[in-house]
CSV table of C-alpha atoms in Angstrom, one decimal:
chain,number,residue,atom,x,y,z
A,689,UNK,CA,-0.5,0.3,0.1
A,690,UNK,CA,2.7,2.4,0.7
A,691,UNK,CA,4.4,1.7,-2.7
A,692,UNK,CA,0.9,2.1,-4.4
A,693,UNK,CA,0.8,5.7,-2.6
A,694,UNK,CA,4.0,7.2,-4.0
A,695,UNK,CA,3.2,5.8,-7.6
A,696,UNK,CA,-0.2,7.8,-7.2
A,697,UNK,CA,1.3,10.9,-5.9
A,698,UNK,CA,4.3,10.6,-8.4
A,699,UNK,CA,1.3,10.4,-11.3
A,700,UNK,CA,-0.6,12.8,-10.0
A,701,UNK,CA,2.7,15.3,-10.1
A,702,UNK,CA,3.5,14.5,-13.6
A,703,UNK,CA,0.1,15.2,-14.9
A,704,UNK,CA,0.4,18.3,-13.4
A,705,UNK,CA,3.2,18.8,-15.1
A,706,UNK,CA,5.6,18.3,-12.6
A,707,UNK,CA,9.2,17.1,-14.5
A,708,UNK,CA,12.0,15.4,-12.3
A,709,UNK,CA,15.6,16.1,-13.4
A,710,UNK,CA,16.1,13.4,-15.4
A,711,UNK,CA,13.1,14.7,-17.7
A,712,UNK,CA,14.4,18.5,-17.8
A,713,UNK,CA,15.4,19.4,-21.1
A,714,UNK,CA,13.7,20.6,-24.0
A,715,UNK,CA,9.3,20.3,-24.7
A,716,UNK,CA,9.9,17.8,-27.3
A,717,UNK,CA,12.4,15.0,-25.4
A,718,UNK,CA,11.9,11.6,-26.2
A,719,UNK,CA,13.3,10.9,-23.2
A,720,UNK,CA,10.9,13.0,-21.1
A,721,UNK,CA,7.8,11.4,-22.7
A,722,UNK,CA,9.2,7.7,-22.3
A,723,UNK,CA,9.5,8.4,-18.3
A,724,UNK,CA,5.8,10.0,-18.4
A,725,UNK,CA,4.2,7.3,-20.2
A,726,UNK,CA,5.9,4.6,-17.9
A,727,UNK,CA,4.9,6.7,-15.1
A,728,UNK,CA,1.2,6.2,-15.9
A,729,UNK,CA,1.3,3.3,-16.9
A,730,UNK,CA,2.5,1.6,-13.5
A,731,UNK,CA,0.3,4.3,-11.6
A,732,UNK,CA,-2.8,2.9,-13.7
A,733,UNK,CA,-1.7,-1.0,-13.1
A,734,UNK,CA,-1.5,-0.2,-9.5
A,735,UNK,CA,-4.2,1.4,-9.1
A,736,UNK,CA,-6.5,-1.2,-10.6
A,737,UNK,CA,-4.6,-3.7,-8.3
A,738,UNK,CA,-5.8,-1.6,-5.0
A,739,UNK,CA,-8.8,-1.4,-6.5
A,740,UNK,CA,-9.4,-4.9,-6.9
A,741,UNK,CA,-7.9,-5.4,-2.9
A,742,UNK,CA,-10.2,-2.9,-1.8
A,743,UNK,CA,-13.4,-4.9,-3.1
A,744,UNK,CA,-12.4,-7.9,-1.9
A,745,UNK,CA,-11.6,-6.8,1.9
A,746,UNK,CA,-13.2,-8.4,4.5
A,747,UNK,CA,-14.2,-11.6,2.1
A,748,UNK,CA,-12.1,-14.8,3.0
A,749,UNK,CA,-10.0,-15.8,-0.2
A,750,UNK,CA,-10.8,-19.0,-1.7
A,751,UNK,CA,-8.4,-21.9,-1.3
A,752,UNK,CA,-7.7,-24.3,-4.9
A,753,UNK,CA,-9.7,-26.6,-3.6
A,754,UNK,CA,-12.9,-24.6,-2.9
A,755,UNK,CA,-12.4,-22.8,-6.4
A,756,UNK,CA,-12.6,-26.3,-8.0
A,757,UNK,CA,-15.6,-27.1,-6.0
A,758,UNK,CA,-17.6,-24.0,-7.0
A,759,UNK,CA,-16.8,-24.3,-10.8
A,760,UNK,CA,-17.9,-27.8,-10.6
A,761,UNK,CA,-21.4,-26.8,-8.9
A,762,UNK,CA,-21.6,-23.9,-11.2
A,763,UNK,CA,-21.1,-26.3,-14.2
A,764,UNK,CA,-23.7,-28.8,-12.9
A,765,UNK,CA,-26.3,-26.1,-12.1
A,766,UNK,CA,-26.0,-25.0,-15.5
A,767,UNK,CA,-26.2,-28.4,-16.8
A,768,UNK,CA,-29.6,-28.0,-15.5
A,769,UNK,CA,-30.7,-25.2,-16.5
A,770,UNK,CA,-29.7,-26.1,-20.1
A,771,UNK,CA,-26.6,-23.1,-20.1
A,772,UNK,CA,-24.3,-25.5,-21.4
A,773,UNK,CA,-24.2,-28.9,-23.8
A,774,UNK,CA,-23.3,-31.8,-21.2
A,775,UNK,CA,-20.8,-34.1,-22.3
A,776,UNK,CA,-22.0,-37.8,-22.8
A,777,UNK,CA,-20.9,-38.9,-19.1
A,778,UNK,CA,-22.8,-36.1,-17.5
A,779,UNK,CA,-26.4,-37.1,-19.7
A,780,UNK,CA,-25.8,-40.8,-18.4
A,781,UNK,CA,-25.6,-39.4,-15.6
A,782,UNK,CA,-29.0,-37.2,-15.9
A,783,UNK,CA,-30.3,-40.5,-17.1
A,784,UNK,CA,-29.5,-42.3,-14.6
A,785,UNK,CA,-30.9,-39.6,-11.8
A,786,UNK,CA,-34.3,-40.0,-13.8
A,787,UNK,CA,-35.1,-43.6,-13.8
A,788,UNK,CA,-34.1,-43.8,-10.2
A,789,UNK,CA,-35.8,-40.9,-9.0
A,790,UNK,CA,-38.9,-42.2,-10.7
A,791,UNK,CA,-39.2,-45.5,-8.6
A,792,UNK,CA,-38.1,-46.0,-4.6
A,793,UNK,CA,-34.7,-48.2,-4.6
A,794,UNK,CA,-31.5,-45.8,-5.7
A,795,UNK,CA,-28.4,-45.7,-3.5
A,796,UNK,CA,-26.3,-43.7,-5.4
A,797,UNK,CA,-28.5,-41.3,-6.4
A,798,UNK,CA,-31.1,-41.2,-3.1
A,799,UNK,CA,-33.4,-38.6,-2.9
A,800,UNK,CA,-33.2,-36.5,0.4
A,801,UNK,CA,-36.9,-36.1,1.2
A,802,UNK,CA,-36.3,-33.4,3.9
A,803,UNK,CA,-34.1,-31.4,1.9
A,804,UNK,CA,-35.6,-32.6,-1.7
A,805,UNK,CA,-32.2,-32.6,-3.0
A,806,UNK,CA,-30.4,-35.6,-4.5
A,807,UNK,CA,-27.9,-37.3,-1.9
A,808,UNK,CA,-25.1,-38.6,-3.9
A,809,UNK,CA,-23.0,-40.0,-0.9
A,810,UNK,CA,-25.0,-41.5,1.1
A,811,UNK,CA,-23.4,-43.3,4.2
A,812,UNK,CA,-24.3,-46.7,4.1
A,813,UNK,CA,-21.5,-48.0,6.8
A,814,UNK,CA,-24.0,-48.9,9.2
A,815,UNK,CA,-25.7,-52.5,8.7
A,816,UNK,CA,-29.2,-51.2,10.0
A,817,UNK,CA,-29.4,-48.3,7.3
A,818,UNK,CA,-28.0,-50.3,4.4
A,819,UNK,CA,-30.5,-53.2,5.2
A,820,UNK,CA,-33.1,-51.2,6.5
A,821,UNK,CA,-33.1,-49.0,3.5
A,822,UNK,CA,-33.6,-52.2,1.2
A,823,UNK,CA,-36.1,-53.2,3.5
A,824,UNK,CA,-38.2,-49.7,3.0
A,825,UNK,CA,-37.1,-49.3,-0.6
A,826,UNK,CA,-39.3,-52.5,-1.4
A,827,UNK,CA,-42.0,-51.8,1.1
A,828,UNK,CA,-42.7,-48.5,-0.9
A,829,UNK,CA,-42.7,-50.4,-4.1
A,830,UNK,CA,-45.1,-53.1,-2.5
A,831,UNK,CA,-47.3,-50.1,-1.4
A,832,UNK,CA,-46.9,-48.7,-5.1
A,833,UNK,CA,-48.7,-51.6,-6.9
A,834,UNK,CA,-51.6,-51.2,-5.0
A,835,UNK,CA,-51.8,-47.5,-6.0
A,836,UNK,CA,-50.9,-48.3,-9.5
A,837,UNK,CA,-54.0,-50.6,-9.0
A,838,UNK,CA,-55.8,-48.0,-8.0
A,839,UNK,CA,-55.6,-43.6,-9.0
A,840,UNK,CA,-52.2,-44.2,-9.5
A,841,UNK,CA,-48.7,-44.1,-7.5
A,842,UNK,CA,-46.8,-41.1,-6.7
A,843,UNK,CA,-43.2,-40.1,-8.5
A,844,UNK,CA,-39.8,-37.8,-8.9
A,845,UNK,CA,-39.1,-35.8,-11.6
A,846,UNK,CA,-36.7,-32.9,-12.4
A,847,UNK,CA,-38.3,-30.5,-14.2
A,848,UNK,CA,-36.9,-27.5,-16.4
A,849,UNK,CA,-35.4,-25.4,-13.6
A,850,UNK,CA,-33.2,-28.4,-11.8
A,851,UNK,CA,-35.9,-28.5,-9.1
A,852,UNK,CA,-37.0,-32.2,-8.2
A,853,UNK,CA,-41.0,-32.3,-8.2
A,854,UNK,CA,-43.5,-34.7,-7.8
A,855,UNK,CA,-46.1,-36.2,-10.4
A,856,UNK,CA,-48.3,-39.1,-10.0
A,857,UNK,CA,-48.9,-41.8,-12.5
A,858,UNK,CA,-52.5,-43.1,-13.4
A,859,UNK,CA,-53.0,-46.3,-12.0
A,860,UNK,CA,-55.7,-48.9,-13.5
A,861,UNK,CA,-59.0,-47.8,-11.7
A,862,UNK,CA,-57.8,-44.3,-12.5
A,863,UNK,CA,-58.0,-44.9,-16.4
A,864,UNK,CA,-61.2,-46.8,-16.5
A,865,UNK,CA,-62.5,-43.5,-14.0
A,866,UNK,CA,-60.7,-41.4,-16.9
A,867,UNK,CA,-62.3,-43.7,-19.8
A,868,UNK,CA,-66.4,-43.2,-18.4
A,869,UNK,CA,-65.3,-39.1,-18.0
A,870,UNK,CA,-64.4,-38.6,-21.7
A,871,UNK,CA,-67.4,-41.0,-22.8
A,872,UNK,CA,-70.0,-39.0,-20.9
A,873,UNK,CA,-68.0,-35.4,-22.1
A,874,UNK,CA,-68.3,-37.2,-25.4
A,875,UNK,CA,-72.1,-37.9,-25.8
A,876,UNK,CA,-73.1,-35.0,-24.0
A,877,UNK,CA,-71.3,-32.7,-26.7
A,878,UNK,CA,-69.4,-31.2,-23.7
A,879,UNK,CA,-71.9,-30.2,-21.4
A,880,UNK,CA,-70.0,-31.6,-19.1
A,881,UNK,CA,-66.3,-31.9,-19.3
A,882,UNK,CA,-63.7,-33.0,-16.7
A,883,UNK,CA,-62.0,-31.1,-14.5
A,884,UNK,CA,-59.7,-28.5,-16.3
A,885,UNK,CA,-61.0,-28.8,-19.9
A,886,UNK,CA,-63.3,-26.0,-21.5
A,887,UNK,CA,-66.6,-26.8,-23.2
A,888,UNK,CA,-67.1,-26.3,-26.6
A,889,UNK,CA,-67.9,-23.0,-27.5
A,890,UNK,CA,-70.3,-23.7,-30.9
A,891,UNK,CA,-72.2,-26.3,-32.8
A,892,UNK,CA,-68.9,-27.2,-35.1
A,893,UNK,CA,-66.5,-27.3,-31.8
A,894,UNK,CA,-69.0,-29.8,-30.3
A,895,UNK,CA,-69.0,-32.0,-33.2
A,896,UNK,CA,-65.2,-32.0,-33.2
A,897,UNK,CA,-65.3,-32.5,-29.2
A,898,UNK,CA,-67.3,-35.7,-29.8
A,899,UNK,CA,-65.0,-37.9,-31.3
A,900,UNK,CA,-62.1,-36.1,-29.9
A,901,UNK,CA,-63.4,-37.6,-26.4
A,902,UNK,CA,-64.9,-40.5,-27.6
A,903,UNK,CA,-62.7,-42.0,-30.4
A,904,UNK,CA,-59.4,-40.3,-29.2
A,905,UNK,CA,-59.4,-39.8,-25.7
A,906,UNK,CA,-61.7,-42.6,-24.4
A,907,UNK,CA,-61.0,-45.7,-27.0
A,908,UNK,CA,-57.1,-44.9,-27.5
A,909,UNK,CA,-55.3,-43.1,-24.9
A,910,UNK,CA,-57.8,-44.5,-21.9
A,911,UNK,CA,-58.1,-48.0,-23.1
A,912,UNK,CA,-55.6,-48.9,-25.9
A,913,UNK,CA,-52.6,-46.8,-24.2
A,914,UNK,CA,-53.9,-46.3,-20.8
A,915,UNK,CA,-54.5,-49.9,-19.2
A,916,UNK,CA,-51.1,-51.6,-20.6
A,917,UNK,CA,-49.4,-48.9,-19.3
A,918,UNK,CA,-50.9,-49.2,-15.9
A,919,UNK,CA,-50.4,-52.9,-16.4
A,920,UNK,CA,-46.6,-52.0,-17.2
A,921,UNK,CA,-46.1,-49.6,-14.1
A,922,UNK,CA,-47.9,-52.3,-11.9
A,923,UNK,CA,-44.8,-54.9,-13.3
A,924,UNK,CA,-42.3,-52.6,-12.5
A,925,UNK,CA,-43.1,-51.7,-9.1
A,926,UNK,CA,-43.2,-55.7,-8.3
A,927,UNK,CA,-39.6,-55.9,-9.7
A,928,UNK,CA,-38.5,-53.1,-8.5
A,929,UNK,CA,-39.8,-54.9,-4.7
A,930,UNK,CA,-37.9,-58.0,-6.0
A,931,UNK,CA,-35.0,-56.0,-6.6
A,932,UNK,CA,-34.8,-54.4,-3.2
A,933,UNK,CA,-35.4,-57.4,-1.3
A,934,UNK,CA,-32.5,-59.0,-3.0
A,935,UNK,CA,-30.1,-56.1,-2.6
A,936,UNK,CA,-30.5,-57.3,1.3
A,937,UNK,CA,-28.7,-60.7,1.0
A,938,UNK,CA,-25.5,-58.5,-1.0
A,939,UNK,CA,-25.5,-55.4,1.8
A,940,UNK,CA,-26.0,-58.1,4.6
A,941,UNK,CA,-22.8,-60.2,3.9
A,942,UNK,CA,-20.2,-57.9,1.3
A,943,UNK,CA,-21.3,-55.1,2.4
A,944,UNK,CA,-19.7,-54.8,5.6
A,945,UNK,CA,-16.8,-53.9,3.8
A,946,UNK,CA,-16.5,-50.2,1.8
A,947,UNK,CA,-15.6,-51.9,-1.8
A,948,UNK,CA,-18.7,-54.8,-1.0
A,949,UNK,CA,-21.1,-52.1,-0.9
A,950,UNK,CA,-19.5,-50.0,-3.4
A,951,UNK,CA,-20.5,-52.6,-6.0
A,952,UNK,CA,-23.5,-53.8,-4.1
A,953,UNK,CA,-24.8,-50.5,-5.1
A,954,UNK,CA,-23.3,-50.3,-8.7
A,955,UNK,CA,-24.7,-53.5,-10.2
A,956,UNK,CA,-28.2,-53.2,-8.1
A,957,UNK,CA,-29.0,-49.6,-9.0
A,958,UNK,CA,-27.4,-50.1,-12.8
A,959,UNK,CA,-30.2,-53.2,-12.6
A,960,UNK,CA,-32.7,-50.8,-12.0
A,961,UNK,CA,-31.8,-48.1,-14.4
A,962,UNK,CA,-32.2,-51.2,-17.2
A,963,UNK,CA,-35.4,-52.5,-16.1
A,964,UNK,CA,-37.0,-49.0,-16.1
A,965,UNK,CA,-35.6,-48.9,-19.3
A,966,UNK,CA,-36.8,-51.6,-20.8
A,967,UNK,CA,-40.6,-51.0,-19.4
A,968,UNK,CA,-39.9,-47.7,-20.5
A,969,UNK,CA,-39.0,-49.0,-24.6
A,970,UNK,CA,-41.8,-51.5,-24.7
A,971,UNK,CA,-45.4,-51.4,-26.5
A,972,UNK,CA,-47.2,-48.7,-24.9
A,973,UNK,CA,-44.8,-48.0,-22.5
A,974,UNK,CA,-43.6,-44.3,-22.0
A,975,UNK,CA,-40.4,-43.5,-24.1
A,976,UNK,CA,-42.5,-46.2,-26.7
A,977,UNK,CA,-45.1,-43.3,-27.1
A,978,UNK,CA,-42.5,-40.8,-27.1
A,979,UNK,CA,-40.3,-41.8,-30.0
A,980,UNK,CA,-43.6,-42.4,-32.0
A,981,UNK,CA,-45.7,-39.5,-31.3
A,982,UNK,CA,-46.3,-37.1,-34.7
A,983,UNK,CA,-48.0,-34.0,-35.3
A,984,UNK,CA,-49.3,-33.5,-38.6
A,985,UNK,CA,-49.4,-29.3,-37.9
A,986,UNK,CA,-45.9,-29.5,-37.8
A,987,UNK,CA,-44.6,-30.7,-40.6
A,988,UNK,CA,-41.5,-32.7,-41.0
A,989,UNK,CA,-40.5,-31.9,-37.3
A,990,UNK,CA,-43.7,-33.6,-36.3
A,991,UNK,CA,-43.0,-37.0,-37.9
A,992,UNK,CA,-42.3,-39.8,-35.5
A,993,UNK,CA,-38.8,-39.9,-34.0
A,994,UNK,CA,-38.1,-36.9,-35.6
A,995,UNK,CA,-40.3,-34.9,-33.1
A,996,UNK,CA,-38.8,-36.4,-30.1
A,997,UNK,CA,-35.2,-35.7,-31.2
A,998,UNK,CA,-36.2,-32.2,-31.9
A,999,UNK,CA,-37.7,-31.7,-28.2
A,1000,UNK,CA,-36.7,-29.9,-25.6
A,1001,UNK,CA,-34.9,-31.3,-22.4
A,1002,UNK,CA,-37.5,-31.3,-20.8
A,1003,UNK,CA,-40.6,-29.9,-22.4
A,1004,UNK,CA,-43.1,-28.5,-19.7
A,1005,UNK,CA,-46.0,-28.0,-22.0
A,1006,UNK,CA,-45.9,-31.5,-23.3
A,1007,UNK,CA,-47.1,-34.0,-21.2
A,1008,UNK,CA,-45.0,-37.0,-23.0
A,1009,UNK,CA,-42.1,-35.2,-22.2
A,1010,UNK,CA,-42.8,-33.4,-19.1
A,1011,UNK,CA,-41.3,-35.4,-16.7
A,1012,UNK,CA,-37.8,-36.2,-18.7
A,1013,UNK,CA,-34.6,-34.9,-19.4
A,1014,UNK,CA,-34.9,-35.8,-22.9
A,1015,UNK,CA,-30.5,-35.5,-23.5
A,1016,UNK,CA,-29.4,-36.3,-27.2
A,1017,UNK,CA,-27.8,-39.7,-25.4
A,1018,UNK,CA,-31.8,-40.4,-24.0
A,1019,UNK,CA,-33.2,-39.8,-27.1
A,1020,UNK,CA,-30.4,-42.1,-28.9
A,1021,UNK,CA,-31.2,-45.1,-26.8
A,1022,UNK,CA,-35.0,-44.4,-26.5
A,1023,UNK,CA,-35.8,-44.2,-30.5
A,1024,UNK,CA,-32.7,-47.3,-31.4
A,1025,UNK,CA,-34.6,-49.6,-28.9
A,1026,UNK,CA,-38.1,-48.7,-29.9
A,1027,UNK,CA,-37.2,-49.5,-33.8
A,1028,UNK,CA,-36.2,-53.2,-33.1
A,1029,UNK,CA,-38.1,-55.9,-31.7
A,1030,UNK,CA,-37.8,-56.0,-28.1
A,1031,UNK,CA,-39.5,-58.8,-26.0
A,1032,UNK,CA,-39.6,-58.7,-22.1
């Protein structure tokens, strides 16, 4: 700070017309111009440095480790908010997050319900916590079987802002109820409409409403798609409950060692992701519905597969894409899998 003050004084003196002995001479002295230029340059640099120090005064300096951590967190936030293009590894991680969040059971991407955040470093060193979580996850999946037979089970997803939200699937009886609602709405020409829907305002709209509610919503969406999909959801819950119960065996044995816990978590989390992937891409599955969806009013972009590939990640205004982060990785594997014949 002493050096900075001295330089600032010298700079002021030079700007005021003061000249040192070394700079005395004719007005056109090249040597004087060089000295003045150098003094001004040093004063400017030192002033900037001093100002930067003044701004940072009172704030603890970040260590290199803290800076690296901050950079990683910032990159992660940018990825979640779509500000940067995620790498292949990041897309794979996002896909696993989405799949493991949607059902109880994930260990490497466990949902902390108290903070509504993902716990990437779940402490499972204690036997009771390890095996207890497996049993708890199995129990929740068994409960979801009955919920999906009924109105529908809840699930978690990451929205367009990177926040974890909760949605609810439509169960078997929920689908049947929707079927009768849509039939009633169609045959009454919109005099009755399900909650959240607008009624037709003229005769032409009422005619369109009849065909849409009866043949599109009731017959196709509720019966052709809805009933098989609710059966898929019930099957998913049963498979996940079985996987969680099976996981108690390695968690109770090799899980007593750190390496054993790491291997168990990786194998069973990947198993759950694979099961979820298969049930997504089978006919009437959620991914199958996305890849085969079309919109005639969108031209070439509305064709099946092309429409899915060009969709945002996620697409908050479209029910089929609302609950997934449709990254290029996810689009690729789901599109390819729905082309080739897959049998359960």
